mmCIF file with all atom_site columns, C-alpha atoms in Angstrom:
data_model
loop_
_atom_site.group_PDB
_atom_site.id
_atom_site.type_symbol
_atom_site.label_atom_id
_atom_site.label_alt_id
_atom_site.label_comp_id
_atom_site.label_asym_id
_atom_site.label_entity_id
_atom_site.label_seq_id
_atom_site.pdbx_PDB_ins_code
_atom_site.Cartn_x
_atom_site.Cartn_y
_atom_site.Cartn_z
_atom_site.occupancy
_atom_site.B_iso_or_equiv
_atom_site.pdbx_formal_charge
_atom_site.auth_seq_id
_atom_site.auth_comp_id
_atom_site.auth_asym_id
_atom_site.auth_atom_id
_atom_site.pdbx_PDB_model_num
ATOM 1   C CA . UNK A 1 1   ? 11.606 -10.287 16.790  1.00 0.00 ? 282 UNK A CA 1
ATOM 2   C CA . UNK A 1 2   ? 8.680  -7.329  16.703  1.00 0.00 ? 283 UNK A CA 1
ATOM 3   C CA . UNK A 1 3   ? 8.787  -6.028  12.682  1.00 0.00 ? 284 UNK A CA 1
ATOM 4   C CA . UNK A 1 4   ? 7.706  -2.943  14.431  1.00 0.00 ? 285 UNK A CA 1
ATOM 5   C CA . UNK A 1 5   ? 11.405 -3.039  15.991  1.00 0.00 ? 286 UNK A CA 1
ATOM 6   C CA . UNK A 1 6   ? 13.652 -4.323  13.600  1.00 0.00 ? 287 UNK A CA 1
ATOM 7   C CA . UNK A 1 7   ? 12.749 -3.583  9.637   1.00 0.00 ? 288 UNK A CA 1
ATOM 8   C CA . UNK A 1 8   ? 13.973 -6.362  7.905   1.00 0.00 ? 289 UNK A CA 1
ATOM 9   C CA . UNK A 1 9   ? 15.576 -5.851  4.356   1.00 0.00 ? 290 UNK A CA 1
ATOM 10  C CA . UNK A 1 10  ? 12.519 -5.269  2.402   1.00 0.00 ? 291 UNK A CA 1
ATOM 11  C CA . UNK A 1 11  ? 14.204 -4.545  -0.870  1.00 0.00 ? 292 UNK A CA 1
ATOM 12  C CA . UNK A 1 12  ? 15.517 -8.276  -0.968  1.00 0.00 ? 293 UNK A CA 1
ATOM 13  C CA . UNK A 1 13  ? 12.198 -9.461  -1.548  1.00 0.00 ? 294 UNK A CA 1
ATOM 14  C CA . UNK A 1 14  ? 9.515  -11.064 1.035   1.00 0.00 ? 295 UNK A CA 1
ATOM 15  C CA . UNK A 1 15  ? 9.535  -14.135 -1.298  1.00 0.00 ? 296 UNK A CA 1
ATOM 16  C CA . UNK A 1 16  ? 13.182 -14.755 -1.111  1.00 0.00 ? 297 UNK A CA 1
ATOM 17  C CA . UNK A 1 17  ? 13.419 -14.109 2.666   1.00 0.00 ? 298 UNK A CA 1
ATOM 18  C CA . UNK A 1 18  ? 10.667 -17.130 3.293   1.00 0.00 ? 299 UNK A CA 1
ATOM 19  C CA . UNK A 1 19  ? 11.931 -19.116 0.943   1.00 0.00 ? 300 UNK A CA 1
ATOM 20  C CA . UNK A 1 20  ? 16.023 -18.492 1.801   1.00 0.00 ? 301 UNK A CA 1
ATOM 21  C CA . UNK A 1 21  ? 14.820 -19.338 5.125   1.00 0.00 ? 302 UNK A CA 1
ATOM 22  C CA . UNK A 1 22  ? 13.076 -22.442 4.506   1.00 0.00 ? 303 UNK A CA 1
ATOM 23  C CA . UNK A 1 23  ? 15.839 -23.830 2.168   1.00 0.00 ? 304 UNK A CA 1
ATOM 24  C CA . UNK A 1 24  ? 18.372 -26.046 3.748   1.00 0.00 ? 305 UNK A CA 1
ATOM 25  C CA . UNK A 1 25  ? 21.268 -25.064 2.054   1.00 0.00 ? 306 UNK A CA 1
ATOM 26  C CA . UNK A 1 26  ? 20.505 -21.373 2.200   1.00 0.00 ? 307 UNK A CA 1
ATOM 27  C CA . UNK A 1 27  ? 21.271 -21.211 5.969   1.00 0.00 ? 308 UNK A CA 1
ATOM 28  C CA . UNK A 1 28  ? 20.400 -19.097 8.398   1.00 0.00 ? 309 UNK A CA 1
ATOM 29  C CA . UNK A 1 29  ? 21.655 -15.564 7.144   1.00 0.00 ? 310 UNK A CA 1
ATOM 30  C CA . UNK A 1 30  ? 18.236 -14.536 6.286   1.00 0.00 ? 311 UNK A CA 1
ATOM 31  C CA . UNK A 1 31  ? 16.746 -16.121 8.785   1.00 0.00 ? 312 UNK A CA 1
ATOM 32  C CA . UNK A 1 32  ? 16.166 -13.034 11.163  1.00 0.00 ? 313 UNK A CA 1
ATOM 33  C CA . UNK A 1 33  ? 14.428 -10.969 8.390   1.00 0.00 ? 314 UNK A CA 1
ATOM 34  C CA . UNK A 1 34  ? 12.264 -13.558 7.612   1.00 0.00 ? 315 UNK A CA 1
ATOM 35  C CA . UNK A 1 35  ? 10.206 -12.829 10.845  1.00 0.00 ? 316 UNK A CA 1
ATOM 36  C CA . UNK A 1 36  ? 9.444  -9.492  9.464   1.00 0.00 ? 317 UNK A CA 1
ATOM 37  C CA . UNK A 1 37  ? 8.033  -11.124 6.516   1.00 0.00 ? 318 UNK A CA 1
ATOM 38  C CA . UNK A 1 38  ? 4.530  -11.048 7.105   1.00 0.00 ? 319 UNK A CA 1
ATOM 39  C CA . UNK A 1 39  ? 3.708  -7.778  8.231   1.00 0.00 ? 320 UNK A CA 1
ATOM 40  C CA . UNK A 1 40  ? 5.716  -6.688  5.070   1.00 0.00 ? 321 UNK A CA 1
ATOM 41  C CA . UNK A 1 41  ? 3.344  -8.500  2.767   1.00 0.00 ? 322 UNK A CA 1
ATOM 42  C CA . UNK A 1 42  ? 0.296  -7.164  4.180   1.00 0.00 ? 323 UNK A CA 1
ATOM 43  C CA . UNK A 1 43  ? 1.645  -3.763  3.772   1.00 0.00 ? 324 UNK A CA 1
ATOM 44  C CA . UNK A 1 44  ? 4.682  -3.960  1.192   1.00 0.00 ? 325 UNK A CA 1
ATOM 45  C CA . UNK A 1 45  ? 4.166  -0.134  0.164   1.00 0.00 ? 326 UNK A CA 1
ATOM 46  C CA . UNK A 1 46  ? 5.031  0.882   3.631   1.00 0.00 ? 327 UNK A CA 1
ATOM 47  C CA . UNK A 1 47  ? 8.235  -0.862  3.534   1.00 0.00 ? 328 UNK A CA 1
ATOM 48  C CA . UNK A 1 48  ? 10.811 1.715   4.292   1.00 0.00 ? 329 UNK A CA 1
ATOM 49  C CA . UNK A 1 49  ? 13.701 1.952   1.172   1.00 0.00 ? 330 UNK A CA 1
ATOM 50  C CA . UNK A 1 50  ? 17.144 0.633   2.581   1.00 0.00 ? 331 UNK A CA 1
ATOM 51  C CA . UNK A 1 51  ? 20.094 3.838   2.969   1.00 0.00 ? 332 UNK A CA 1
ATOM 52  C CA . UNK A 1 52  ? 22.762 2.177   1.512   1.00 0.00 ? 333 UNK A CA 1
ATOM 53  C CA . UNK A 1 53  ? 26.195 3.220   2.794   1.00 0.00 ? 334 UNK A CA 1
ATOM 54  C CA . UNK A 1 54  ? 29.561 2.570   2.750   1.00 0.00 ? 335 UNK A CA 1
ATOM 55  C CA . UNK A 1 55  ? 30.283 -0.079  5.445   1.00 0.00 ? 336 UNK A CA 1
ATOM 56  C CA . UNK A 1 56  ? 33.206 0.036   7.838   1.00 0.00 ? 337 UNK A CA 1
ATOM 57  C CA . UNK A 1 57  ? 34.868 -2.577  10.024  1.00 0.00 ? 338 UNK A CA 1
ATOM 58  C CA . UNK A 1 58  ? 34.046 -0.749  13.088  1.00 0.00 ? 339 UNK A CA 1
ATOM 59  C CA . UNK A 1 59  ? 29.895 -0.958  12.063  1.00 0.00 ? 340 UNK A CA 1
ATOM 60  C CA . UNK A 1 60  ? 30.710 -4.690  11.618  1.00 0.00 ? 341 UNK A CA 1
ATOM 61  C CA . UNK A 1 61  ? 32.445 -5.261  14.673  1.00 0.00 ? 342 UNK A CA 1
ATOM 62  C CA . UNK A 1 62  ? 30.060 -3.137  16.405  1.00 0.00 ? 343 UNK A CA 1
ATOM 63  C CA . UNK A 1 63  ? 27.194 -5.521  15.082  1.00 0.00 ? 344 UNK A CA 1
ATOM 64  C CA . UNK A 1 64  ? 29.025 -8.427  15.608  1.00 0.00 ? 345 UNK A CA 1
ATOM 65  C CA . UNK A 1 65  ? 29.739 -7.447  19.471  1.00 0.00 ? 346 UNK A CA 1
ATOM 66  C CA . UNK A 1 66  ? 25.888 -6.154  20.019  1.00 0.00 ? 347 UNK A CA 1
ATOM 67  C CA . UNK A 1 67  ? 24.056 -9.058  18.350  1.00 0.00 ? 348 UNK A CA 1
ATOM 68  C CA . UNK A 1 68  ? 23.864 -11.316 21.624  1.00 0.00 ? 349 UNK A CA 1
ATOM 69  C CA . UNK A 1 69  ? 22.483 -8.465  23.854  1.00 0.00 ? 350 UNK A CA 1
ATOM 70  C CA . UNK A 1 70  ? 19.888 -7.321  21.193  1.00 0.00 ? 351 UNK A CA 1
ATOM 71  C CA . UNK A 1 71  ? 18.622 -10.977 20.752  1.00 0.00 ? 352 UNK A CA 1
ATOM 72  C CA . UNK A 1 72  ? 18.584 -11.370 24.556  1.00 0.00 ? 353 UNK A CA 1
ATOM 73  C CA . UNK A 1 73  ? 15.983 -8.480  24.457  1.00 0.00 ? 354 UNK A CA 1
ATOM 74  C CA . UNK A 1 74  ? 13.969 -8.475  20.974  1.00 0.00 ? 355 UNK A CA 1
ATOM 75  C CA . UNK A 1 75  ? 13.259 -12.687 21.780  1.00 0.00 ? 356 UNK A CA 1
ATOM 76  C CA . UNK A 1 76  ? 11.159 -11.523 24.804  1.00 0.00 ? 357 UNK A CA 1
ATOM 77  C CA . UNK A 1 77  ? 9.152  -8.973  22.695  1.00 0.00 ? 358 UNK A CA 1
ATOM 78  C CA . UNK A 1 78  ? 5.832  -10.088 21.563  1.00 0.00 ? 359 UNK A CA 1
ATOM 79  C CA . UNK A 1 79  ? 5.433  -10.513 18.017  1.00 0.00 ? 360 UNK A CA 1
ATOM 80  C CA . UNK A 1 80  ? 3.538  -7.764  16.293  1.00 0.00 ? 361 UNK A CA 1
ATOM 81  C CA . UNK A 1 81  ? 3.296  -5.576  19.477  1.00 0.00 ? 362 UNK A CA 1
ATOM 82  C CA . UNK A 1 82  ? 3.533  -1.941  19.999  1.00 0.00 ? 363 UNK A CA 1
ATOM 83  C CA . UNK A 1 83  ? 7.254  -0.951  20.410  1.00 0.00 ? 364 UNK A CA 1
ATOM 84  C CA . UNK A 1 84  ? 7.906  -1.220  24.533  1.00 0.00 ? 365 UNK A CA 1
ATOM 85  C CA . UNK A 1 85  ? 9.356  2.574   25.483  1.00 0.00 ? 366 UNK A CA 1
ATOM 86  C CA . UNK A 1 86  ? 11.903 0.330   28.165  1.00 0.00 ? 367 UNK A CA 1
ATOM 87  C CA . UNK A 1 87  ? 12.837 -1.852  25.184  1.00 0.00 ? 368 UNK A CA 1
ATOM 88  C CA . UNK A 1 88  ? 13.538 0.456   22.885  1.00 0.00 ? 369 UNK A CA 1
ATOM 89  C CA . UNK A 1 89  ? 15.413 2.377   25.060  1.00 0.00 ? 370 UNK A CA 1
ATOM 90  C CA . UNK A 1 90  ? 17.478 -0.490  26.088  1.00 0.00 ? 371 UNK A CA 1
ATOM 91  C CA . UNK A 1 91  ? 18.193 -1.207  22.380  1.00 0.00 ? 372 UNK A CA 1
ATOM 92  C CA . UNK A 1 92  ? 19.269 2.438   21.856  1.00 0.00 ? 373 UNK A CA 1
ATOM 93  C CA . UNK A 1 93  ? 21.868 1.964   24.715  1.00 0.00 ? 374 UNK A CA 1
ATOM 94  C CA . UNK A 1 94  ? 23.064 -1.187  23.563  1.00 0.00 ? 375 UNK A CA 1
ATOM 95  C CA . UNK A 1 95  ? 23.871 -0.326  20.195  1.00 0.00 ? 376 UNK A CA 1
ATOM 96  C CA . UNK A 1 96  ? 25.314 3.382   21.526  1.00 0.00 ? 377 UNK A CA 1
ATOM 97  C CA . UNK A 1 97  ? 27.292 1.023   23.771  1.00 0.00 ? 378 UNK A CA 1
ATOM 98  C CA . UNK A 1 98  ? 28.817 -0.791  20.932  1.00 0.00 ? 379 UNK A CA 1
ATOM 99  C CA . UNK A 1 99  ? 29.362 2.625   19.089  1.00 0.00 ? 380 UNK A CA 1
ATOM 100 C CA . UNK A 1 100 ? 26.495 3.502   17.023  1.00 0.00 ? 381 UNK A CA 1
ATOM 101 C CA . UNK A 1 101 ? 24.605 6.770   16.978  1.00 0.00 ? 382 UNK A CA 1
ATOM 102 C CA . UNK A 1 102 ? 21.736 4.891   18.466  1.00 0.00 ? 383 UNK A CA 1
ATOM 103 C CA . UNK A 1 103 ? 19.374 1.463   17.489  1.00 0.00 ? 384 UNK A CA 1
ATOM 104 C CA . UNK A 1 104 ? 18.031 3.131   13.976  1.00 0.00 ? 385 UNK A CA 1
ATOM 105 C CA . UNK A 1 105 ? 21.758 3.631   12.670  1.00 0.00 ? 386 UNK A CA 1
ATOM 106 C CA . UNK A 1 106 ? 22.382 0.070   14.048  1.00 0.00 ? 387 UNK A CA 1
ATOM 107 C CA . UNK A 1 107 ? 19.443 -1.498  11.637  1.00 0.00 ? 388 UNK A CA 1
ATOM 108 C CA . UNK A 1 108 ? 20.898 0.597   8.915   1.00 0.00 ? 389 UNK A CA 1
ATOM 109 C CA . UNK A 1 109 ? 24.437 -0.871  9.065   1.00 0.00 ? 390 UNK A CA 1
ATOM 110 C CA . UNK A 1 110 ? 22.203 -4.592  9.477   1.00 0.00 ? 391 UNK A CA 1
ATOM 111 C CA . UNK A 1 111 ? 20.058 -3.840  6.627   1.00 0.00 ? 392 UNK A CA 1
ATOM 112 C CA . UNK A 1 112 ? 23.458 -2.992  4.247   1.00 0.00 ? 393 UNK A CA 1
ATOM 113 C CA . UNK A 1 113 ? 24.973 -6.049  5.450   1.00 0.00 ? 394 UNK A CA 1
ATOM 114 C CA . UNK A 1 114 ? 21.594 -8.087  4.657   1.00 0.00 ? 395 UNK A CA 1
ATOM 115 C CA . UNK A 1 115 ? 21.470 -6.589  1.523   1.00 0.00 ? 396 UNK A CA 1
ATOM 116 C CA . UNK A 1 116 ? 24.712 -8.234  0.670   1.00 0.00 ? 397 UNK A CA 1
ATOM 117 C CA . UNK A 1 117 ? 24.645 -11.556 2.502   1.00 0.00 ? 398 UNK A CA 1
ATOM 118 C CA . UNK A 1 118 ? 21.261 -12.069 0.175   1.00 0.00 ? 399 UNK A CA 1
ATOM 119 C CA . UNK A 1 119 ? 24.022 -12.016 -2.337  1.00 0.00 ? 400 UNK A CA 1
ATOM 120 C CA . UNK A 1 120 ? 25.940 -14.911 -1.325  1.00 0.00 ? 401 UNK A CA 1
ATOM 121 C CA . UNK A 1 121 ? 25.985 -18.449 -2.381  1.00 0.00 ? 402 UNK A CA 1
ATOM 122 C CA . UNK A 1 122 ? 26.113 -20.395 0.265   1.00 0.00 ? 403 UNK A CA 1
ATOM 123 C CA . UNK A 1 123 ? 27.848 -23.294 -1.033  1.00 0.00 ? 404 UNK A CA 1
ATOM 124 C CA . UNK A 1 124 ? 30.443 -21.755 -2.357  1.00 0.00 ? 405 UNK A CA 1
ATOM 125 C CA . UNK A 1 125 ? 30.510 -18.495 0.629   1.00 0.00 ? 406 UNK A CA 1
ATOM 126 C CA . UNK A 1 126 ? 31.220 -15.944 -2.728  1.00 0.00 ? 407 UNK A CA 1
ATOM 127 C CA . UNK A 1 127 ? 29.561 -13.028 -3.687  1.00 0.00 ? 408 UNK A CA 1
ATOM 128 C CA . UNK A 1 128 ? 27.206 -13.495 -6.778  1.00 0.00 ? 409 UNK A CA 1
ATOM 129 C CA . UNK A 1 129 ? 24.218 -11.397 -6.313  1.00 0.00 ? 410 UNK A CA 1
ATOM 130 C CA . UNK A 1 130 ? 20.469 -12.193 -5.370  1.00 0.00 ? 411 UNK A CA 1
ATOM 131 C CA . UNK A 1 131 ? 19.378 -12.982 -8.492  1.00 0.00 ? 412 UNK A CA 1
ATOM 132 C CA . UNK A 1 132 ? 22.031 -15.686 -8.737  1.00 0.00 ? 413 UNK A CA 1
ATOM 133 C CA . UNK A 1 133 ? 21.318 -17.171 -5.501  1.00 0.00 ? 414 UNK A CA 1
ATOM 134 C CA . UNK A 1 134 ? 17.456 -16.987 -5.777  1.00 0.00 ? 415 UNK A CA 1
ATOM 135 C CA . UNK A 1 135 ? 17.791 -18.472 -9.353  1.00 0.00 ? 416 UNK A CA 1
ATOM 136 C CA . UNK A 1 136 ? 19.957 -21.253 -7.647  1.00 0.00 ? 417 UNK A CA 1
ATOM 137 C CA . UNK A 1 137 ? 17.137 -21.873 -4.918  1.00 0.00 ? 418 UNK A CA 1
ATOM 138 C CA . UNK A 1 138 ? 14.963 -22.129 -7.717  1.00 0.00 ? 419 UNK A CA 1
ATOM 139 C CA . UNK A 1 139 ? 16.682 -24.812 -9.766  1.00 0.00 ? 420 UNK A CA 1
ATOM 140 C CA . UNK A 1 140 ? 16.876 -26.780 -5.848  1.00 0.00 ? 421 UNK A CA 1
ATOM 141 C CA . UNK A 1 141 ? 13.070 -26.668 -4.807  1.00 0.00 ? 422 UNK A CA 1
ATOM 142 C CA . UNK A 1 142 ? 12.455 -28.072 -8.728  1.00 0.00 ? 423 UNK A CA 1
ATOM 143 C CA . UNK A 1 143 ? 15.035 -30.643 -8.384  1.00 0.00 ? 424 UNK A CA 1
ATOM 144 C CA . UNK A 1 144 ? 13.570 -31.709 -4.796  1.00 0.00 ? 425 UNK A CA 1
ATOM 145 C CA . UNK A 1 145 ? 11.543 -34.906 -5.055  1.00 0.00 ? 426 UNK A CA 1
ATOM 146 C CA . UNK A 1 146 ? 10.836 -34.877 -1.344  1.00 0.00 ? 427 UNK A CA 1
ATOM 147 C CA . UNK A 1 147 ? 9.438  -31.457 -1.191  1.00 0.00 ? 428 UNK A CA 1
ATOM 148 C CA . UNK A 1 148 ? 5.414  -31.513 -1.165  1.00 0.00 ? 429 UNK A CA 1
ATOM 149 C CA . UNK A 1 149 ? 3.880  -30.416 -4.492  1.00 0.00 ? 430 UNK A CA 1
ATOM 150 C CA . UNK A 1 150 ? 1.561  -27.795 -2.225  1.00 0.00 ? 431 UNK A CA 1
ATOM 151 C CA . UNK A 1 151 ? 5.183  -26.615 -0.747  1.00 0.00 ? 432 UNK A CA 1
ATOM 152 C CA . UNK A 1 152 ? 7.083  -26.530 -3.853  1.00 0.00 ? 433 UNK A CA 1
ATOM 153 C CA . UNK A 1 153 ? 4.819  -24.614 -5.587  1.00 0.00 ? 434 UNK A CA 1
ATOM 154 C CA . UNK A 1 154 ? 4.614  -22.419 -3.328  1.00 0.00 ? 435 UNK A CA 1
ATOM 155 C CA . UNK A 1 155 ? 8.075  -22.081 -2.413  1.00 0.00 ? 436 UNK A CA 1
ATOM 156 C CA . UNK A 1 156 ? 8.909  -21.928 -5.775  1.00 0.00 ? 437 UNK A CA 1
ATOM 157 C CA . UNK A 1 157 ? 5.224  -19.039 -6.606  1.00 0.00 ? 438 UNK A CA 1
ATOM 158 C CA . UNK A 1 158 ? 7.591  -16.709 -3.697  1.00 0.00 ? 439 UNK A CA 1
ATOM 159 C CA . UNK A 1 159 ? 10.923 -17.258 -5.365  1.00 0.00 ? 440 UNK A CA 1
ATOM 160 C CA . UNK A 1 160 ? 9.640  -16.252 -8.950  1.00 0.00 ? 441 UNK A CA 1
ATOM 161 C CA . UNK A 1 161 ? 7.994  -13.256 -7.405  1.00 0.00 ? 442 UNK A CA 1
ATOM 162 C CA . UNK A 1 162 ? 11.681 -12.658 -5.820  1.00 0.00 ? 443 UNK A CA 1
ATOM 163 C CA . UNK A 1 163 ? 13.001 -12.581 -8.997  1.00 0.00 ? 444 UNK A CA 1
ATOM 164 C CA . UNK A 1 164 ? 10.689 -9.427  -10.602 1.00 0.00 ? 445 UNK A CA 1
ATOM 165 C CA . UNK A 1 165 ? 11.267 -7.427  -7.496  1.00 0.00 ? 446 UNK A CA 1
ATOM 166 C CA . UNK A 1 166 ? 14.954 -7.722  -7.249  1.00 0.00 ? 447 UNK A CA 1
ATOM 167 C CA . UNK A 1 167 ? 17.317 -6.339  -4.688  1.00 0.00 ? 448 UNK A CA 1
ATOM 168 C CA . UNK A 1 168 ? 18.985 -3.189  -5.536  1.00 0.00 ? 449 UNK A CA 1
ATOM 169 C CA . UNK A 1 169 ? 22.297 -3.347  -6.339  1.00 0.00 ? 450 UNK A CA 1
ATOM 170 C CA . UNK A 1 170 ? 24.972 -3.025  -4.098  1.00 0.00 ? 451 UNK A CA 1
ATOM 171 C CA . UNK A 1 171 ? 26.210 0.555   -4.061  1.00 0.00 ? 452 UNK A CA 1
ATOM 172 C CA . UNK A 1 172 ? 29.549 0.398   -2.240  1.00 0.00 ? 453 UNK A CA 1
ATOM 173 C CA . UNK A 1 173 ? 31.175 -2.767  -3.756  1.00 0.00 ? 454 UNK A CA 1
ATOM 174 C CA . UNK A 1 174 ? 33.752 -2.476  -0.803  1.00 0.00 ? 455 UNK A CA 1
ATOM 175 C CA . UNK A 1 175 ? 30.768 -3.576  1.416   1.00 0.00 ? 456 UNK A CA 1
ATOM 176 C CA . UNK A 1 176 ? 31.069 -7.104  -0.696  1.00 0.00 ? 457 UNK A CA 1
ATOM 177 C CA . UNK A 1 177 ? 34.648 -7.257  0.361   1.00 0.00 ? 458 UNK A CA 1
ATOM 178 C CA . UNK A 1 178 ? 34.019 -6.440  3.980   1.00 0.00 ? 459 UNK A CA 1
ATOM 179 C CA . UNK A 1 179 ? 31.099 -8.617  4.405   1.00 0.00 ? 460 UNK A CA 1
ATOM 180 C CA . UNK A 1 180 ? 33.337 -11.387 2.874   1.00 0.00 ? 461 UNK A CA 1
ATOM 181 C CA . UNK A 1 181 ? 35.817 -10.875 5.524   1.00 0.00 ? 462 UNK A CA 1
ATOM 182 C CA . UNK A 1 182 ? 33.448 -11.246 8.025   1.00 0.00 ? 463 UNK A CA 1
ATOM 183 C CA . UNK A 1 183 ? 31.328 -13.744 6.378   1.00 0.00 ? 464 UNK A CA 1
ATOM 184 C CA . UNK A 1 184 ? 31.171 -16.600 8.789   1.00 0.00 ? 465 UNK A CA 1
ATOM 185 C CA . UNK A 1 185 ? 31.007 -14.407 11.615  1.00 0.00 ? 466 UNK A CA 1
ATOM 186 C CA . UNK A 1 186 ? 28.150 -12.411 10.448  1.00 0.00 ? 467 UNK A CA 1
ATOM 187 C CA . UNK A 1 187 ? 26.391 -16.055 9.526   1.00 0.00 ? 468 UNK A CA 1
ATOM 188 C CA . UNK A 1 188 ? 26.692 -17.285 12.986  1.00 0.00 ? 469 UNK A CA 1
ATOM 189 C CA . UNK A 1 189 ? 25.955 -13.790 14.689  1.00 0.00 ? 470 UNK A CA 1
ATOM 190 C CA . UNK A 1 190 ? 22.632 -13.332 12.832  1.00 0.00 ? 471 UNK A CA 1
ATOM 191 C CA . UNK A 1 191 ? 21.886 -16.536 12.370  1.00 0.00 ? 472 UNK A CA 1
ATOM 192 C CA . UNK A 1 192 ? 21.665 -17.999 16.301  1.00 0.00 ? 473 UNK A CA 1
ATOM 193 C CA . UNK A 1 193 ? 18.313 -16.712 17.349  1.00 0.00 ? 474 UNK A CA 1
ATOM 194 C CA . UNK A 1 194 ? 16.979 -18.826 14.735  1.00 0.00 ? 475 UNK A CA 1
ATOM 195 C CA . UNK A 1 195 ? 18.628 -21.863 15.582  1.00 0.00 ? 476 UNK A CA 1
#
C-alpha cells in the first residue's frame, strides 16, 4: 500500500514494525504498517503524531466491514506514487460508506487500533504493552539459532532502537478492552493483504 495513502503508526517505532513483521510468532497485525516503513525512515521527522481517541464499536465495525474494499484498491496502487485523485476519492467513499467522516478519520481510528495491537502478545492474545512485546521479540531473535548472524543482528540493531523510541501510551484504556473484543477479527482483517 502507497505510504503516501495510508500513514502507518509511526509512533510504534519503524524498528518494531520490520521486525514484528518479520517474526513468526508476531503475526501479521503489523504487517500492513510495515510497508510504510521505509519512507518513514528516510524521513522520520515528517512522520505525522497519532490523534489518539476514544474508540467505539461502531469505528471498529466500520473498519472491520471496509478493510476488504480498501485492500481491493490500495494493492493496485504503485508503491511510493503520487496519491491517484480517482483512488483517493474512491477511498473517501468507501470509508463514508462504512460510516466515517471520510478516508483520513478512517486511518485515525486504524492508527488507534495499531497503536494498541503493537501492545499485544501474541501468544498469549493479552494486552501488555510494546515494550513488553518488543522486549519478548528480543529475547526470540537471541534465542534463534537458525536466524543468520547478518539477520539477527540486524533484526535485533531495529528492535533495540524500538525500545528508546517507544510507543506512547495508550490514552483511552477502554480502547485495550475494545480491541480485545475484537482481537482476532482485527488480526485477520488487517492482516490478509499480507498473507
Amino acid at each position: 500500500m502507497p505510504a503516501l495513502l495510508r500513514p502507518a503508526v509511526a509512533v510504534l517505532g519503524v524498528a518494531c514494525l520490520l521486525s514484528a513483521a518479520s517474526l513468526a510468532s508476531s503475526g501479521p497485525a503489523f504487517a500492513q504498517a510495515n510497508q510504510a516503513a521505509p519512507a518513514q525512515r528516510a524521513e522520520p521527522a515528517q512522520a505525522p503524531a497519532l490523534k489518539q481517541i476514544a474508540l467505539t464499536d461502531k469505528q471498529i465495525e466500520g473498519v472491520l466491514a471496509a478493510q476488504k474494499d480498501m485492500d481491493a484498491i490500495t494493492e493496485k496502487l504503485p508503491e511510493n506514487a503520487a496519491p491517484d485523485p480517482k483512488a483517493v476519492a474512491l477511498l473517501d467513499a468507501i470509508a463514508k460508506k462504512n460510516g466515517f467522516a471520510g478516508y483520513d478519520d478512517y486511518n485515525n481510528v486504524i492508527d488507534n487500533i495499531s497503536l494498541v495491537l503493537g501492545g499485544f502478545d501474541p501468544a498469549t492474545k493479552k494486552y501488555v504493552g510494546a515494550e513488553a512485546v518488543i522486549k519478548a521479540q528480543i529475547a526470540q531473535v537471541q534465542a534463534d539459532k537458525k536466524m543468520p548472524a547478518k539477520d539477527k543482528k540486524q533484526a535485533l540493531d531495529e528492535l533495540n532502537d524500538a525500545l528508546k523510541t517507544p510507543a506512547p501510551a495508550v490514552e483511552n484504556k477502554a480502547n485495550i478492552d475494545l480491541v480485545t473484543k475484537y482481537y482476532d477479527k482485527l488480526l485477520a482483517a488487517l492482516g490478509d493483504d499480507e498473507n
